[in-house]
JSON list of C-alpha atoms in Angstrom, two decimals:
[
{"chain": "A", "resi": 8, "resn": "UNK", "atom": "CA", "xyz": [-0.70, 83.27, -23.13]},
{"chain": "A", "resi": 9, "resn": "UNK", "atom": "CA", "xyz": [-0.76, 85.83, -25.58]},
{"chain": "A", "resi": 10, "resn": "UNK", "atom": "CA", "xyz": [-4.23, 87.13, -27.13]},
{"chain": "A", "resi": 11, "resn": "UNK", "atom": "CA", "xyz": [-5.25, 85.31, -30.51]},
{"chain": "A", "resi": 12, "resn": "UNK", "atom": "CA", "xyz": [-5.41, 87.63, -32.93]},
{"chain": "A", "resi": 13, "resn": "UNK", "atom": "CA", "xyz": [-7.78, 87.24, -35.92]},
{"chain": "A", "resi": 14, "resn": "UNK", "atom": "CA", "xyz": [-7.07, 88.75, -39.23]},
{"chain": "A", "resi": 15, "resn": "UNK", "atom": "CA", "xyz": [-10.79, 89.50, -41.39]},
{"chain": "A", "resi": 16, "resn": "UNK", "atom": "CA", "xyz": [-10.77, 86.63, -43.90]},
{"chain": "A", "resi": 17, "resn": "UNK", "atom": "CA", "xyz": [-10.26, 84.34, -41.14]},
{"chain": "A", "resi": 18, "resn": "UNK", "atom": "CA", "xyz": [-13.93, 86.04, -39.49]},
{"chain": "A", "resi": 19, "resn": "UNK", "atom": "CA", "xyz": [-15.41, 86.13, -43.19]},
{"chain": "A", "resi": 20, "resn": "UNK", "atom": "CA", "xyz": [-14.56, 82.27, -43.87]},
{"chain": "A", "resi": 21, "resn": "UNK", "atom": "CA", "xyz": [-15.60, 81.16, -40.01]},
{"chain": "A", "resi": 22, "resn": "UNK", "atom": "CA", "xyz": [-18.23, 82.86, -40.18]},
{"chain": "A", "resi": 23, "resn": "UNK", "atom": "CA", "xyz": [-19.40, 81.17, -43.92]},
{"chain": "A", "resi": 24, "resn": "UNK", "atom": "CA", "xyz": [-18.27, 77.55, -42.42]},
{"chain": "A", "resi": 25, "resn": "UNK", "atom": "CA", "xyz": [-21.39, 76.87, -40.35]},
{"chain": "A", "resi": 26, "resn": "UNK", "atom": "CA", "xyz": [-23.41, 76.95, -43.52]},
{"chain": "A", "resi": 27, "resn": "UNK", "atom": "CA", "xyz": [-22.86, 74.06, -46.69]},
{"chain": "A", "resi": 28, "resn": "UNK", "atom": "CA", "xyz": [-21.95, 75.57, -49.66]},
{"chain": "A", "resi": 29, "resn": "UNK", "atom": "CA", "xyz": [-24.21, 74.90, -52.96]},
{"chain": "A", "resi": 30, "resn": "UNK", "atom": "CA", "xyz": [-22.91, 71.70, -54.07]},
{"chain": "A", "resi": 31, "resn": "UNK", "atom": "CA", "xyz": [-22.88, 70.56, -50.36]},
{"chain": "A", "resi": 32, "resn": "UNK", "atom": "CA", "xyz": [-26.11, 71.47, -50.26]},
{"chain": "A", "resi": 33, "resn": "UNK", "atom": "CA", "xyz": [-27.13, 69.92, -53.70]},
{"chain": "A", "resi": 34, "resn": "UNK", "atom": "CA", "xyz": [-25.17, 66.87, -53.24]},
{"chain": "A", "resi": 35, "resn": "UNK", "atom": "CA", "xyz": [-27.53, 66.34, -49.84]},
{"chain": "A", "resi": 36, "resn": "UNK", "atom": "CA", "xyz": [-30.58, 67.38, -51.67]},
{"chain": "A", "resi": 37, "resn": "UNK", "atom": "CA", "xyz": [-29.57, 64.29, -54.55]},
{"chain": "A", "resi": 38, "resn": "UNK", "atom": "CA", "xyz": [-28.82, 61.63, -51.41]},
{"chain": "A", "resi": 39, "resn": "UNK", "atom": "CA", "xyz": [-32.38, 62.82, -49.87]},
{"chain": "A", "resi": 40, "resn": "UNK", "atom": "CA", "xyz": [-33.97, 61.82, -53.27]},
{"chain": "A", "resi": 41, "resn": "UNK", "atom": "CA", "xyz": [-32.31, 58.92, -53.97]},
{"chain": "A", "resi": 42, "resn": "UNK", "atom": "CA", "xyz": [-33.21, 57.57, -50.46]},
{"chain": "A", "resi": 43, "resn": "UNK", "atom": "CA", "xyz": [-36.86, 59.22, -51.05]},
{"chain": "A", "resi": 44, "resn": "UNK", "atom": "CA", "xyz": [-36.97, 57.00, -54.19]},
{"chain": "A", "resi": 45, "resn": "UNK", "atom": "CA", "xyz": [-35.68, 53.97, -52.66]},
{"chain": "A", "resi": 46, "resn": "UNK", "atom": "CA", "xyz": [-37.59, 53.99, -49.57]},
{"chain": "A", "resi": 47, "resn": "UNK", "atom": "CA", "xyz": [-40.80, 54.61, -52.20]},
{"chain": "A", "resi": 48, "resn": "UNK", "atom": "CA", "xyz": [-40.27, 51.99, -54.62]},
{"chain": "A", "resi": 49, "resn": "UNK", "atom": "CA", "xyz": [-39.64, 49.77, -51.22]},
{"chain": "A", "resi": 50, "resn": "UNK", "atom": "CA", "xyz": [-42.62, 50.75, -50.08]},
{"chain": "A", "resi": 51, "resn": "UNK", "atom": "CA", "xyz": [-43.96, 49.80, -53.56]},
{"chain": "A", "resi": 52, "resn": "UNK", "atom": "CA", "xyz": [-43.05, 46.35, -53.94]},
{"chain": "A", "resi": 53, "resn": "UNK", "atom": "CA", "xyz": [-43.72, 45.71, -50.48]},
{"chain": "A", "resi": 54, "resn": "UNK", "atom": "CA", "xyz": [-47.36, 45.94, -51.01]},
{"chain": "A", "resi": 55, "resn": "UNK", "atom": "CA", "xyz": [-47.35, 44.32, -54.19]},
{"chain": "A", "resi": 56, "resn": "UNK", "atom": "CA", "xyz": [-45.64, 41.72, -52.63]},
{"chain": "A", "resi": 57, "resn": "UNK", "atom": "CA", "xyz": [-48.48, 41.73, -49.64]},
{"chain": "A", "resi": 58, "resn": "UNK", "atom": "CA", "xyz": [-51.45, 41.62, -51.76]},
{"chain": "A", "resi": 59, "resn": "UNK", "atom": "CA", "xyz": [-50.28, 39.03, -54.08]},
{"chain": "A", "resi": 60, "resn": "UNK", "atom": "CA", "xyz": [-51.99, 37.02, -52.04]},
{"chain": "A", "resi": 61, "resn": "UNK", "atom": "CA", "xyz": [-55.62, 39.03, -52.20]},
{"chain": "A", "resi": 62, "resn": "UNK", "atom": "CA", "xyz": [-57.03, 36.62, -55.44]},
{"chain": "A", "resi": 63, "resn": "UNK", "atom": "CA", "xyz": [-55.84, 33.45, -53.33]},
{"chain": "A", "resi": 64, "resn": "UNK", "atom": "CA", "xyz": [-57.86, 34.76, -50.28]},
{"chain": "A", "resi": 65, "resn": "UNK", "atom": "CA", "xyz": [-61.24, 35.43, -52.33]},
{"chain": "A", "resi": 66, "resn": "UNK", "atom": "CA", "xyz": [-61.31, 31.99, -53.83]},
{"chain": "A", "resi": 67, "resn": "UNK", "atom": "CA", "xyz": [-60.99, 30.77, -50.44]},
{"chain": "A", "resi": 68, "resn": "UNK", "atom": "CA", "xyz": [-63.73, 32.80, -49.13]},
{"chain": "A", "resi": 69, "resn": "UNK", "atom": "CA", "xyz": [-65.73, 32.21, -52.15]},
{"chain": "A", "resi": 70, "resn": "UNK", "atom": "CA", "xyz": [-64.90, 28.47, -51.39]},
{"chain": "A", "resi": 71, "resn": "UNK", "atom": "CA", "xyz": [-65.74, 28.62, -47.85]},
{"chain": "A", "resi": 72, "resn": "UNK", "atom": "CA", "xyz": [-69.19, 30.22, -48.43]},
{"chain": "A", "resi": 73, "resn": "UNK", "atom": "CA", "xyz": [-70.15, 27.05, -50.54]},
{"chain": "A", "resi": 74, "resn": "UNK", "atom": "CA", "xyz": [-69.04, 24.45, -48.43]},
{"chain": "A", "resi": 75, "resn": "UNK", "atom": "CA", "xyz": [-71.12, 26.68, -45.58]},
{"chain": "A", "resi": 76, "resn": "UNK", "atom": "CA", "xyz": [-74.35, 26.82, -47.79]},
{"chain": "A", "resi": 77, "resn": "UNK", "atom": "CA", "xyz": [-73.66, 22.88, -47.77]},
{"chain": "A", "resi": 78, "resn": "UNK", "atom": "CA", "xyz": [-73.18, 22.55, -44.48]},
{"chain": "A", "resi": 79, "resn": "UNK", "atom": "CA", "xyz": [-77.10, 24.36, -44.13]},
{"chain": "A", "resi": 80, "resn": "UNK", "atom": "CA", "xyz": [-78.82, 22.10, -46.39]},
{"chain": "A", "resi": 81, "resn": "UNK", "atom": "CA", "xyz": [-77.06, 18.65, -44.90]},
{"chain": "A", "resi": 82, "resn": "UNK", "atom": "CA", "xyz": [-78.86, 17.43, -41.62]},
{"chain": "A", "resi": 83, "resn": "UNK", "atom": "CA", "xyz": [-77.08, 17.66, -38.27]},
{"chain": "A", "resi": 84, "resn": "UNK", "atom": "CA", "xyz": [-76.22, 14.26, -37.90]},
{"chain": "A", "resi": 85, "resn": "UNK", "atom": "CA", "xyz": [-73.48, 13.82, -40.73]},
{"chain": "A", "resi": 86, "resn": "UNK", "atom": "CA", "xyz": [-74.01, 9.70, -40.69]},
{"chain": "A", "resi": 87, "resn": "UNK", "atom": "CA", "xyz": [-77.66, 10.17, -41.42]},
{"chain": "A", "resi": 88, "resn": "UNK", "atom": "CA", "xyz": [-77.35, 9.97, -45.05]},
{"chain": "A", "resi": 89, "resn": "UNK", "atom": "CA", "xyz": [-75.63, 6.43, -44.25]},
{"chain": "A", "resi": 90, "resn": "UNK", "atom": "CA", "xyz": [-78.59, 4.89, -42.58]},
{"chain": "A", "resi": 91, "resn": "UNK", "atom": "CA", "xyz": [-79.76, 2.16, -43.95]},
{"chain": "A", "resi": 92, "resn": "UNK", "atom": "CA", "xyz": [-82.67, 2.08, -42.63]},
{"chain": "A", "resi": 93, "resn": "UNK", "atom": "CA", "xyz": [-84.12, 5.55, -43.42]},
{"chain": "A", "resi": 94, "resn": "UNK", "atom": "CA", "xyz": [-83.15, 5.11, -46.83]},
{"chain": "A", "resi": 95, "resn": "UNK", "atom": "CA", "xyz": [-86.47, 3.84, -49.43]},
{"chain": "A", "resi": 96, "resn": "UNK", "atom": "CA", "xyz": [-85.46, 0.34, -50.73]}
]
């Protein structure tokens, strides 16, 4: 087989192919934004989306802490306000 021969724009443009050209490069630069921005705004809504729930969640808590206060002042036996006999006539 003979020896390849290589003329010097053949070494010049190897030699340049390893590395993008500017609008290679800008054109991957625009795609890394875009997904940036989409993976962002994702991000975003996701956590709106999660702590729609937070006002929900503090009347329930707010509720919960009444009904425990209640619980405190009521006797132990829950039937006791029931008895008939305890009660003044």
């Amino acid at each position: 087989m003979p020896p390849l021969e290589i003329s010097d724009s053949q070494v010049s443009n190897s030699a340049l192919r390893p590395h993008p050209d500017e609008a290679t490069l800008k054109a991957h630069y625009i795609l890394a934004l875009e997904r940036f921005i989409d993976e962002t705004t994702a991000i975003y809504h996701g956590e709106e989306r999660d702590l729609s729930w937070f006002p929900d969640m503090l009347a329930f808590a707010g509720r919960a802490r009444v009904i425990a206060q209640e619980l405190e002042t009521k006797p132990a036996d829950p039937f006791a306000q029931f008895d008939v006999e305890a009660q003044p006539v």
